[in-house]
Short mmCIF file of N, CA and C in Angstrom, two decimals:
data_model
loop_
_atom_site.label_atom_id
_atom_site.label_comp_id
_atom_site.label_asym_id
_atom_site.label_seq_id
_atom_site.Cartn_x
_atom_site.Cartn_y
_atom_site.Cartn_z
N MET A 1 76.85 97.70 119.68
CA MET A 1 76.46 98.85 120.45
C MET A 1 77.45 99.99 120.23
N ALA A 2 78.75 99.67 120.19
CA ALA A 2 79.76 100.72 119.99
C ALA A 2 79.56 101.40 118.65
N ALA A 3 79.22 100.62 117.61
CA ALA A 3 79.00 101.20 116.28
C ALA A 3 77.81 102.15 116.31
N LEU A 4 76.76 101.78 117.04
CA LEU A 4 75.58 102.63 117.15
C LEU A 4 75.93 103.93 117.86
N LEU A 5 76.67 103.83 118.96
CA LEU A 5 77.07 105.04 119.69
C LEU A 5 77.94 105.95 118.84
N ASN A 6 78.87 105.35 118.07
CA ASN A 6 79.72 106.15 117.19
C ASN A 6 78.89 106.84 116.12
N SER A 7 77.85 106.16 115.61
CA SER A 7 76.98 106.77 114.60
C SER A 7 76.21 107.95 115.18
N VAL A 8 75.72 107.80 116.40
CA VAL A 8 75.00 108.89 117.06
C VAL A 8 75.94 110.07 117.31
N ARG A 9 77.17 109.75 117.83
CA ARG A 9 78.15 110.80 118.06
C ARG A 9 78.48 111.54 116.77
N ALA A 10 78.68 110.79 115.68
CA ALA A 10 79.03 111.39 114.39
C ALA A 10 77.92 112.30 113.89
N PHE A 11 76.66 111.93 114.15
CA PHE A 11 75.52 112.73 113.71
C PHE A 11 75.52 114.09 114.39
N PHE A 12 75.87 114.13 115.67
CA PHE A 12 75.83 115.37 116.43
C PHE A 12 77.15 116.15 116.45
N THR A 13 78.21 115.54 115.90
CA THR A 13 79.52 116.20 115.86
C THR A 13 79.64 116.98 114.57
N PRO A 14 80.00 118.25 114.66
CA PRO A 14 80.17 119.02 113.42
C PRO A 14 81.31 118.41 112.58
N GLN A 15 81.11 118.37 111.28
CA GLN A 15 82.11 117.77 110.41
C GLN A 15 83.31 118.70 110.31
N THR A 16 84.44 118.22 110.78
CA THR A 16 85.66 119.02 110.79
C THR A 16 86.73 118.34 109.94
N PHE A 17 86.30 117.63 108.92
CA PHE A 17 87.22 116.93 108.04
C PHE A 17 86.63 116.90 106.64
N HIS A 18 87.46 116.56 105.67
CA HIS A 18 86.97 116.32 104.32
C HIS A 18 87.76 115.17 103.71
N VAL A 19 87.13 114.48 102.77
CA VAL A 19 87.75 113.35 102.08
C VAL A 19 88.34 113.87 100.77
N ASP A 20 89.54 113.40 100.47
CA ASP A 20 90.30 113.90 99.34
C ASP A 20 91.08 112.75 98.71
N GLN A 21 91.55 112.95 97.49
CA GLN A 21 92.47 111.99 96.88
C GLN A 21 93.81 112.06 97.62
N GLU A 22 94.41 110.92 97.83
CA GLU A 22 95.75 110.88 98.41
C GLU A 22 96.72 111.48 97.40
N ASN A 23 97.77 112.15 97.90
CA ASN A 23 98.80 112.66 97.00
C ASN A 23 100.16 112.22 97.51
N PRO A 24 101.21 112.35 96.69
CA PRO A 24 102.53 111.86 97.11
C PRO A 24 103.03 112.45 98.43
N GLY A 25 102.60 113.66 98.77
CA GLY A 25 103.01 114.27 100.02
C GLY A 25 102.37 113.64 101.25
N ASP A 26 101.40 112.74 101.05
CA ASP A 26 100.70 112.10 102.17
C ASP A 26 101.35 110.80 102.63
N VAL A 27 102.36 110.32 101.92
CA VAL A 27 102.92 108.98 102.18
C VAL A 27 103.39 108.82 103.62
N VAL A 28 104.21 109.71 104.13
CA VAL A 28 104.76 109.57 105.48
C VAL A 28 103.64 109.62 106.51
N ALA A 29 102.73 110.59 106.38
CA ALA A 29 101.62 110.70 107.34
C ALA A 29 100.73 109.46 107.29
N ARG A 30 100.46 108.95 106.08
CA ARG A 30 99.63 107.74 105.94
C ARG A 30 100.29 106.55 106.60
N GLU A 31 101.57 106.34 106.33
CA GLU A 31 102.27 105.18 106.89
C GLU A 31 102.37 105.28 108.40
N ASN A 32 102.62 106.46 108.93
CA ASN A 32 102.65 106.64 110.39
C ASN A 32 101.29 106.36 111.01
N LEU A 33 100.23 106.84 110.37
CA LEU A 33 98.87 106.57 110.85
C LEU A 33 98.59 105.07 110.85
N LEU A 34 98.94 104.39 109.77
CA LEU A 34 98.70 102.95 109.70
C LEU A 34 99.50 102.19 110.75
N ASP A 35 100.73 102.59 110.99
CA ASP A 35 101.53 101.93 112.02
C ASP A 35 100.88 102.09 113.39
N ARG A 36 100.39 103.30 113.69
CA ARG A 36 99.74 103.53 114.99
C ARG A 36 98.42 102.74 115.09
N ALA A 37 97.63 102.78 114.04
CA ALA A 37 96.30 102.17 114.08
C ALA A 37 96.33 100.65 113.97
N MET A 38 97.23 100.11 113.18
CA MET A 38 97.23 98.67 112.88
C MET A 38 98.29 97.88 113.65
N GLY A 39 99.26 98.58 114.19
CA GLY A 39 100.30 97.89 114.94
C GLY A 39 101.42 97.37 114.07
N ALA A 40 102.44 96.89 114.73
CA ALA A 40 103.65 96.45 114.05
C ALA A 40 103.42 95.25 113.13
N GLY A 41 102.43 94.42 113.41
CA GLY A 41 102.19 93.22 112.62
C GLY A 41 101.42 93.44 111.34
N ARG A 42 101.10 94.69 111.02
CA ARG A 42 100.24 94.94 109.87
C ARG A 42 100.84 94.46 108.55
N ARG A 43 102.13 94.43 108.43
CA ARG A 43 102.77 94.03 107.17
C ARG A 43 102.83 92.50 107.00
N ARG A 44 102.41 91.75 108.01
CA ARG A 44 102.44 90.29 107.92
C ARG A 44 101.08 89.71 107.55
N LYS A 45 100.08 90.54 107.34
CA LYS A 45 98.74 90.06 107.04
C LYS A 45 98.65 89.55 105.60
N SER A 46 97.72 88.63 105.36
CA SER A 46 97.52 88.08 104.03
C SER A 46 97.19 89.15 103.01
N SER A 47 96.41 90.14 103.40
CA SER A 47 96.07 91.23 102.49
C SER A 47 97.31 91.96 102.01
N GLU A 48 98.28 92.07 102.88
CA GLU A 48 99.51 92.78 102.52
C GLU A 48 100.25 92.07 101.39
N LYS A 49 100.14 90.76 101.32
CA LYS A 49 100.79 90.01 100.23
C LYS A 49 100.24 90.44 98.88
N LEU A 50 98.99 90.82 98.86
CA LEU A 50 98.36 91.25 97.61
C LEU A 50 98.68 92.71 97.27
N ARG A 51 99.08 93.47 98.26
CA ARG A 51 99.40 94.89 98.05
C ARG A 51 100.90 95.12 97.81
N ALA A 52 101.72 94.22 98.28
CA ALA A 52 103.18 94.40 98.22
C ALA A 52 103.64 94.64 96.79
N GLY A 53 104.40 95.71 96.61
CA GLY A 53 104.98 96.01 95.31
C GLY A 53 103.99 96.54 94.28
N ARG A 54 102.80 96.91 94.72
CA ARG A 54 101.75 97.39 93.81
C ARG A 54 101.35 98.81 94.19
N VAL A 55 100.66 99.48 93.29
CA VAL A 55 100.07 100.78 93.58
C VAL A 55 98.57 100.60 93.66
N PRO A 56 97.89 101.44 94.41
CA PRO A 56 96.42 101.31 94.50
C PRO A 56 95.75 101.46 93.14
N ALA A 57 94.54 100.98 93.05
CA ALA A 57 93.75 101.13 91.83
C ALA A 57 93.62 102.61 91.50
N GLU A 58 93.56 102.92 90.24
CA GLU A 58 93.49 104.30 89.77
C GLU A 58 92.37 105.07 90.46
N GLY A 59 92.73 106.20 91.12
CA GLY A 59 91.76 107.07 91.76
C GLY A 59 91.15 106.55 93.03
N LEU A 60 91.69 105.45 93.57
CA LEU A 60 91.07 104.80 94.73
C LEU A 60 92.01 104.74 95.94
N ALA A 61 92.78 105.80 96.12
CA ALA A 61 93.58 106.01 97.34
C ALA A 61 93.07 107.31 97.93
N LEU A 62 92.33 107.20 99.03
CA LEU A 62 91.66 108.36 99.62
C LEU A 62 92.16 108.63 101.03
N VAL A 63 92.12 109.90 101.41
CA VAL A 63 92.47 110.29 102.77
C VAL A 63 91.40 111.22 103.32
N ALA A 64 91.31 111.25 104.63
CA ALA A 64 90.50 112.27 105.31
C ALA A 64 91.48 113.26 105.89
N ARG A 65 91.17 114.54 105.73
CA ARG A 65 92.04 115.60 106.23
C ARG A 65 91.27 116.43 107.26
N ASP A 66 91.99 116.88 108.29
CA ASP A 66 91.37 117.79 109.25
C ASP A 66 91.35 119.20 108.67
N GLU A 67 90.88 120.14 109.45
CA GLU A 67 90.76 121.53 108.97
C GLU A 67 92.09 122.15 108.58
N ASP A 68 93.19 121.61 109.13
CA ASP A 68 94.52 122.12 108.81
C ASP A 68 95.19 121.35 107.67
N GLY A 69 94.48 120.36 107.10
CA GLY A 69 95.03 119.59 105.98
C GLY A 69 95.82 118.36 106.38
N HIS A 70 95.87 118.05 107.69
CA HIS A 70 96.61 116.86 108.14
C HIS A 70 95.81 115.59 107.85
N VAL A 71 96.51 114.51 107.49
CA VAL A 71 95.88 113.22 107.23
C VAL A 71 95.44 112.61 108.56
N ILE A 72 94.12 112.36 108.68
CA ILE A 72 93.58 111.76 109.91
C ILE A 72 92.83 110.46 109.61
N GLY A 73 92.80 110.06 108.34
CA GLY A 73 92.16 108.81 107.95
C GLY A 73 92.64 108.40 106.57
N THR A 74 92.58 107.11 106.29
CA THR A 74 93.03 106.61 105.00
C THR A 74 92.27 105.35 104.62
N VAL A 75 92.06 105.19 103.32
CA VAL A 75 91.56 103.94 102.76
C VAL A 75 92.10 103.84 101.34
N ARG A 76 92.43 102.62 100.96
CA ARG A 76 92.95 102.38 99.60
C ARG A 76 92.32 101.10 99.07
N LEU A 77 92.14 101.05 97.76
CA LEU A 77 91.62 99.87 97.10
C LEU A 77 92.62 99.41 96.05
N TRP A 78 92.72 98.10 95.88
CA TRP A 78 93.75 97.49 95.05
C TRP A 78 93.12 96.55 94.03
N ASN A 79 93.66 96.52 92.83
CA ASN A 79 93.18 95.60 91.81
C ASN A 79 93.60 94.18 92.15
N VAL A 80 92.64 93.26 92.08
CA VAL A 80 92.92 91.84 92.26
C VAL A 80 92.10 91.02 91.27
N GLU A 81 92.53 89.80 91.07
CA GLU A 81 91.73 88.81 90.37
C GLU A 81 91.08 87.97 91.46
N ALA A 82 89.75 87.92 91.45
CA ALA A 82 89.00 87.20 92.49
C ALA A 82 88.59 85.83 91.94
N GLY A 83 89.58 84.99 91.69
CA GLY A 83 89.32 83.66 91.18
C GLY A 83 88.84 83.69 89.74
N ILE A 84 88.13 82.63 89.37
CA ILE A 84 87.58 82.53 88.02
C ILE A 84 86.09 82.24 88.09
N SER A 85 85.39 82.59 87.02
CA SER A 85 83.95 82.35 86.95
C SER A 85 83.70 80.90 86.54
N ARG A 86 82.44 80.51 86.54
CA ARG A 86 82.07 79.15 86.10
C ARG A 86 82.47 78.92 84.65
N GLU A 87 82.51 80.00 83.88
CA GLU A 87 82.86 79.91 82.47
C GLU A 87 84.38 79.93 82.25
N GLY A 88 85.14 80.10 83.32
CA GLY A 88 86.59 80.09 83.23
C GLY A 88 87.24 81.44 82.99
N ARG A 89 86.48 82.52 83.09
CA ARG A 89 87.07 83.86 82.91
C ARG A 89 87.56 84.38 84.26
N VAL A 90 88.61 85.18 84.22
CA VAL A 90 89.13 85.83 85.42
C VAL A 90 88.11 86.85 85.91
N VAL A 91 87.87 86.88 87.21
CA VAL A 91 86.92 87.83 87.80
C VAL A 91 87.74 88.97 88.42
N GLU A 92 87.67 90.14 87.77
CA GLU A 92 88.37 91.31 88.28
C GLU A 92 87.59 91.90 89.46
N ALA A 93 88.31 92.35 90.47
CA ALA A 93 87.67 92.95 91.65
C ALA A 93 88.66 93.91 92.31
N LEU A 94 88.24 94.47 93.41
CA LEU A 94 89.09 95.35 94.22
C LEU A 94 89.22 94.75 95.61
N LEU A 95 90.37 94.96 96.22
CA LEU A 95 90.59 94.59 97.63
C LEU A 95 90.73 95.89 98.40
N LEU A 96 89.89 96.08 99.39
CA LEU A 96 89.91 97.30 100.20
C LEU A 96 90.80 97.11 101.41
N GLY A 97 91.62 98.12 101.66
CA GLY A 97 92.36 98.09 102.90
C GLY A 97 93.76 98.66 102.77
N PRO A 98 94.28 98.99 103.89
CA PRO A 98 93.56 99.10 105.15
C PRO A 98 92.77 100.41 105.25
N LEU A 99 91.75 100.36 106.07
CA LEU A 99 90.97 101.53 106.45
C LEU A 99 91.42 101.88 107.87
N ALA A 100 91.83 103.12 108.08
CA ALA A 100 92.28 103.52 109.42
C ALA A 100 91.94 104.98 109.67
N VAL A 101 91.64 105.26 110.94
CA VAL A 101 91.36 106.63 111.39
C VAL A 101 92.21 106.89 112.62
N ASP A 102 92.80 108.07 112.67
CA ASP A 102 93.61 108.46 113.82
C ASP A 102 92.76 108.36 115.09
N ALA A 103 93.31 107.75 116.13
CA ALA A 103 92.57 107.52 117.38
C ALA A 103 92.00 108.81 117.97
N ALA A 104 92.67 109.92 117.78
CA ALA A 104 92.20 111.19 118.32
C ALA A 104 90.95 111.70 117.60
N HIS A 105 90.61 111.08 116.47
CA HIS A 105 89.47 111.53 115.67
C HIS A 105 88.39 110.46 115.50
N GLU A 106 88.47 109.39 116.27
CA GLU A 106 87.47 108.33 116.18
C GLU A 106 86.11 108.83 116.65
N GLY A 107 85.04 108.23 116.11
CA GLY A 107 83.69 108.58 116.52
C GLY A 107 83.13 109.80 115.84
N LYS A 108 83.81 110.30 114.82
CA LYS A 108 83.34 111.49 114.11
C LYS A 108 82.77 111.16 112.73
N GLY A 109 82.68 109.87 112.41
CA GLY A 109 82.14 109.46 111.12
C GLY A 109 83.17 109.45 110.00
N ILE A 110 84.43 109.55 110.34
CA ILE A 110 85.48 109.60 109.33
C ILE A 110 85.61 108.27 108.59
N GLY A 111 85.62 107.17 109.32
CA GLY A 111 85.70 105.85 108.68
C GLY A 111 84.53 105.62 107.75
N SER A 112 83.33 105.96 108.19
CA SER A 112 82.14 105.80 107.35
C SER A 112 82.23 106.67 106.10
N ALA A 113 82.69 107.91 106.27
CA ALA A 113 82.82 108.81 105.12
C ALA A 113 83.83 108.27 104.12
N LEU A 114 84.94 107.73 104.61
CA LEU A 114 85.94 107.14 103.72
C LEU A 114 85.37 105.93 102.99
N MET A 115 84.63 105.08 103.71
CA MET A 115 84.03 103.90 103.08
C MET A 115 83.04 104.32 101.99
N ARG A 116 82.17 105.25 102.30
CA ARG A 116 81.17 105.68 101.31
C ARG A 116 81.84 106.30 100.09
N ALA A 117 82.87 107.10 100.32
CA ALA A 117 83.58 107.71 99.20
C ALA A 117 84.28 106.65 98.35
N ALA A 118 84.89 105.66 98.99
CA ALA A 118 85.58 104.60 98.26
C ALA A 118 84.60 103.78 97.42
N ILE A 119 83.47 103.42 98.02
CA ILE A 119 82.46 102.64 97.30
C ILE A 119 81.90 103.45 96.13
N SER A 120 81.61 104.71 96.37
CA SER A 120 81.07 105.58 95.33
C SER A 120 82.06 105.73 94.17
N GLU A 121 83.31 105.98 94.48
CA GLU A 121 84.32 106.18 93.44
C GLU A 121 84.56 104.88 92.66
N ALA A 122 84.59 103.74 93.36
CA ALA A 122 84.77 102.45 92.67
C ALA A 122 83.60 102.18 91.73
N THR A 123 82.40 102.52 92.17
CA THR A 123 81.21 102.34 91.34
C THR A 123 81.30 103.24 90.10
N LYS A 124 81.65 104.50 90.30
CA LYS A 124 81.79 105.45 89.17
C LYS A 124 82.81 104.97 88.16
N ARG A 125 83.85 104.31 88.63
CA ARG A 125 84.91 103.84 87.75
C ARG A 125 84.60 102.49 87.11
N GLY A 126 83.41 101.96 87.38
CA GLY A 126 82.96 100.76 86.70
C GLY A 126 83.40 99.43 87.27
N HIS A 127 83.92 99.42 88.50
CA HIS A 127 84.34 98.16 89.10
C HIS A 127 83.13 97.32 89.50
N GLY A 128 83.33 96.00 89.54
CA GLY A 128 82.22 95.09 89.79
C GLY A 128 82.04 94.65 91.22
N ALA A 129 83.13 94.62 92.01
CA ALA A 129 83.03 94.11 93.38
C ALA A 129 84.22 94.59 94.20
N ILE A 130 83.99 94.65 95.51
CA ILE A 130 85.04 94.99 96.47
C ILE A 130 85.08 93.88 97.52
N LEU A 131 86.28 93.42 97.84
CA LEU A 131 86.50 92.42 98.88
C LEU A 131 87.33 93.05 99.99
N LEU A 132 87.20 92.52 101.19
CA LEU A 132 88.01 92.99 102.31
C LEU A 132 88.04 91.95 103.41
N VAL A 133 88.98 92.11 104.29
CA VAL A 133 89.05 91.30 105.51
C VAL A 133 88.83 92.28 106.66
N GLY A 134 87.73 92.08 107.41
CA GLY A 134 87.41 93.01 108.49
C GLY A 134 86.26 92.52 109.34
N ASP A 135 85.86 93.35 110.27
CA ASP A 135 84.79 93.00 111.21
C ASP A 135 83.42 93.11 110.54
N ALA A 136 82.74 91.98 110.41
CA ALA A 136 81.44 91.95 109.74
C ALA A 136 80.44 92.95 110.32
N PRO A 137 80.31 93.07 111.65
CA PRO A 137 79.32 94.02 112.17
C PRO A 137 79.56 95.47 111.70
N TYR A 138 80.80 95.85 111.48
CA TYR A 138 81.09 97.21 111.00
C TYR A 138 80.78 97.32 109.50
N TYR A 139 81.26 96.37 108.70
CA TYR A 139 81.18 96.48 107.25
C TYR A 139 79.84 96.07 106.65
N GLU A 140 79.02 95.32 107.38
CA GLU A 140 77.71 94.93 106.85
C GLU A 140 76.83 96.14 106.54
N ARG A 141 76.98 97.22 107.30
CA ARG A 141 76.15 98.40 107.05
C ARG A 141 76.46 99.05 105.70
N PHE A 142 77.60 98.70 105.11
CA PHE A 142 77.95 99.20 103.78
C PHE A 142 77.62 98.18 102.69
N GLY A 143 77.07 97.02 103.10
CA GLY A 143 76.67 96.01 102.13
C GLY A 143 77.64 94.86 101.95
N PHE A 144 78.65 94.75 102.81
CA PHE A 144 79.63 93.66 102.71
C PHE A 144 79.14 92.45 103.50
N PHE A 145 79.21 91.26 102.86
CA PHE A 145 78.75 90.05 103.51
C PHE A 145 79.67 88.88 103.18
N VAL A 146 79.70 87.90 104.08
CA VAL A 146 80.53 86.72 103.94
C VAL A 146 80.11 85.87 102.74
N ASP A 147 78.82 85.72 102.51
CA ASP A 147 78.36 84.79 101.49
C ASP A 147 78.86 85.11 100.08
N LYS A 148 79.11 86.37 99.78
CA LYS A 148 79.58 86.75 98.44
C LYS A 148 81.02 86.30 98.20
N ALA A 149 81.77 86.04 99.26
CA ALA A 149 83.17 85.63 99.14
C ALA A 149 83.38 84.17 99.55
N GLN A 150 82.31 83.42 99.67
CA GLN A 150 82.40 82.08 100.25
C GLN A 150 83.26 81.09 99.47
N HIS A 151 83.44 81.27 98.17
CA HIS A 151 84.24 80.34 97.38
C HIS A 151 85.60 80.92 96.99
N LEU A 152 85.96 82.02 97.62
CA LEU A 152 87.25 82.67 97.38
C LEU A 152 88.14 82.50 98.59
N ILE A 153 89.44 82.50 98.37
CA ILE A 153 90.38 82.39 99.48
C ILE A 153 91.49 83.43 99.31
N MET A 154 92.09 83.77 100.44
CA MET A 154 93.22 84.71 100.47
C MET A 154 94.51 83.91 100.42
N PRO A 155 95.59 84.51 99.92
CA PRO A 155 96.89 83.83 99.99
C PRO A 155 97.40 83.92 101.43
N GLY A 156 97.59 82.82 102.06
CA GLY A 156 98.03 82.82 103.46
C GLY A 156 96.85 82.74 104.40
N PRO A 157 97.13 82.76 105.70
CA PRO A 157 96.05 82.59 106.68
C PRO A 157 95.09 83.78 106.70
N PHE A 158 93.81 83.47 106.90
CA PHE A 158 92.78 84.49 107.05
C PHE A 158 91.60 83.85 107.76
N GLU A 159 90.79 84.70 108.39
CA GLU A 159 89.61 84.21 109.08
C GLU A 159 88.42 84.27 108.13
N ARG A 160 87.84 83.14 107.82
CA ARG A 160 86.73 83.04 106.87
C ARG A 160 85.59 83.98 107.25
N SER A 161 85.29 84.10 108.53
CA SER A 161 84.17 84.93 108.97
C SER A 161 84.43 86.43 108.80
N ARG A 162 85.67 86.80 108.50
CA ARG A 162 86.04 88.20 108.31
C ARG A 162 86.30 88.55 106.84
N PHE A 163 86.18 87.55 105.96
CA PHE A 163 86.42 87.76 104.53
C PHE A 163 85.08 88.10 103.88
N LEU A 164 84.92 89.37 103.51
CA LEU A 164 83.62 89.90 103.09
C LEU A 164 83.69 90.48 101.68
N ALA A 165 82.54 90.56 101.04
CA ALA A 165 82.48 91.13 99.70
C ALA A 165 81.22 91.96 99.51
N LEU A 166 81.34 92.94 98.63
CA LEU A 166 80.24 93.79 98.20
C LEU A 166 80.23 93.77 96.68
N GLU A 167 79.11 93.39 96.09
CA GLU A 167 78.97 93.47 94.64
C GLU A 167 78.49 94.87 94.27
N LEU A 168 79.25 95.53 93.43
CA LEU A 168 78.85 96.85 92.92
C LEU A 168 77.96 96.66 91.69
N LYS A 169 78.12 95.51 91.04
CA LYS A 169 77.29 95.11 89.91
C LYS A 169 76.66 93.77 90.29
N ALA A 170 75.36 93.71 90.25
CA ALA A 170 74.63 92.50 90.68
C ALA A 170 75.17 91.25 89.97
N GLY A 171 75.44 90.21 90.76
CA GLY A 171 75.88 88.93 90.24
C GLY A 171 77.35 88.86 89.85
N TRP A 172 78.12 89.92 90.09
CA TRP A 172 79.51 89.98 89.65
C TRP A 172 80.34 88.81 90.20
N LEU A 173 80.12 88.44 91.43
CA LEU A 173 80.90 87.37 92.05
C LEU A 173 80.20 86.01 92.00
N GLU A 174 79.05 85.94 91.38
CA GLU A 174 78.32 84.68 91.30
C GLU A 174 79.16 83.62 90.61
N GLY A 175 79.40 82.54 91.32
CA GLY A 175 80.19 81.43 90.78
C GLY A 175 81.69 81.64 90.84
N ALA A 176 82.15 82.80 91.29
CA ALA A 176 83.60 83.05 91.38
C ALA A 176 84.21 82.14 92.43
N ALA A 177 85.31 81.49 92.08
CA ALA A 177 85.99 80.58 93.00
C ALA A 177 87.49 80.64 92.74
N GLY A 178 88.25 80.48 93.83
CA GLY A 178 89.70 80.45 93.69
C GLY A 178 90.38 81.42 94.64
N MET A 179 91.67 81.58 94.43
CA MET A 179 92.49 82.44 95.29
C MET A 179 92.61 83.83 94.70
N LEU A 180 92.58 84.83 95.57
CA LEU A 180 92.83 86.19 95.13
C LEU A 180 94.29 86.32 94.70
N VAL A 181 94.47 87.03 93.59
CA VAL A 181 95.81 87.26 93.04
C VAL A 181 95.93 88.74 92.72
N ALA A 182 97.05 89.36 93.07
CA ALA A 182 97.28 90.77 92.75
C ALA A 182 97.30 90.95 91.24
N SER A 183 96.66 92.01 90.78
CA SER A 183 96.64 92.26 89.33
C SER A 183 96.90 93.72 88.99
N GLY A 184 97.10 94.56 89.98
CA GLY A 184 97.28 95.98 89.74
C GLY A 184 98.66 96.34 89.22
N ARG A 185 98.79 97.62 88.94
CA ARG A 185 100.07 98.13 88.44
C ARG A 185 101.16 97.94 89.49
N ARG A 186 102.32 97.62 89.00
CA ARG A 186 103.48 97.43 89.89
C ARG A 186 104.06 98.77 90.30
N LEU A 187 104.57 98.83 91.52
CA LEU A 187 105.19 100.04 92.04
C LEU A 187 106.42 100.40 91.21
N PHE A 188 107.23 99.41 90.91
CA PHE A 188 108.41 99.61 90.09
C PHE A 188 108.31 98.71 88.87
N ALA A 189 108.14 99.33 87.71
CA ALA A 189 107.96 98.54 86.47
C ALA A 189 109.29 98.09 85.91
#
């Protein structure tokens, strides 16, 4: 019900933000936003193990900015290996997260706009699938479902019912099994 109300509110609220590529000047604002939105324990999550010491996938670090250019939302996608296929090949994919919107700007469609932009850009760049850990009722509207990730696992504890996947290319995750492993560029080479 809350998602429906937020969608209705977003429809009637004038758009006072835009989605943009993240730039180096956004780091402090992004990290402060994530600390406020995700809490102190955000760095202990299994997803963080896959992001630690890495940079986001090329062109897939996005922010939402208000009319004054301040960061009010963020989403990033990371290169991972999503297990192996039945034929034994590594299955390349993206891990989405975290997605966060400043509490003062919730209900304006910012999270949805960031998700759509991230999915669109990942598709344009030729990626095959996106995985994430999140609330199924929110992410299902973007095409993320548990069944696509059913034979994959995260490093460390995770809730199976919150581990979701979206295939950008039909059948990309079919038969994929195993643990997600970070595969993106390292922060410090």
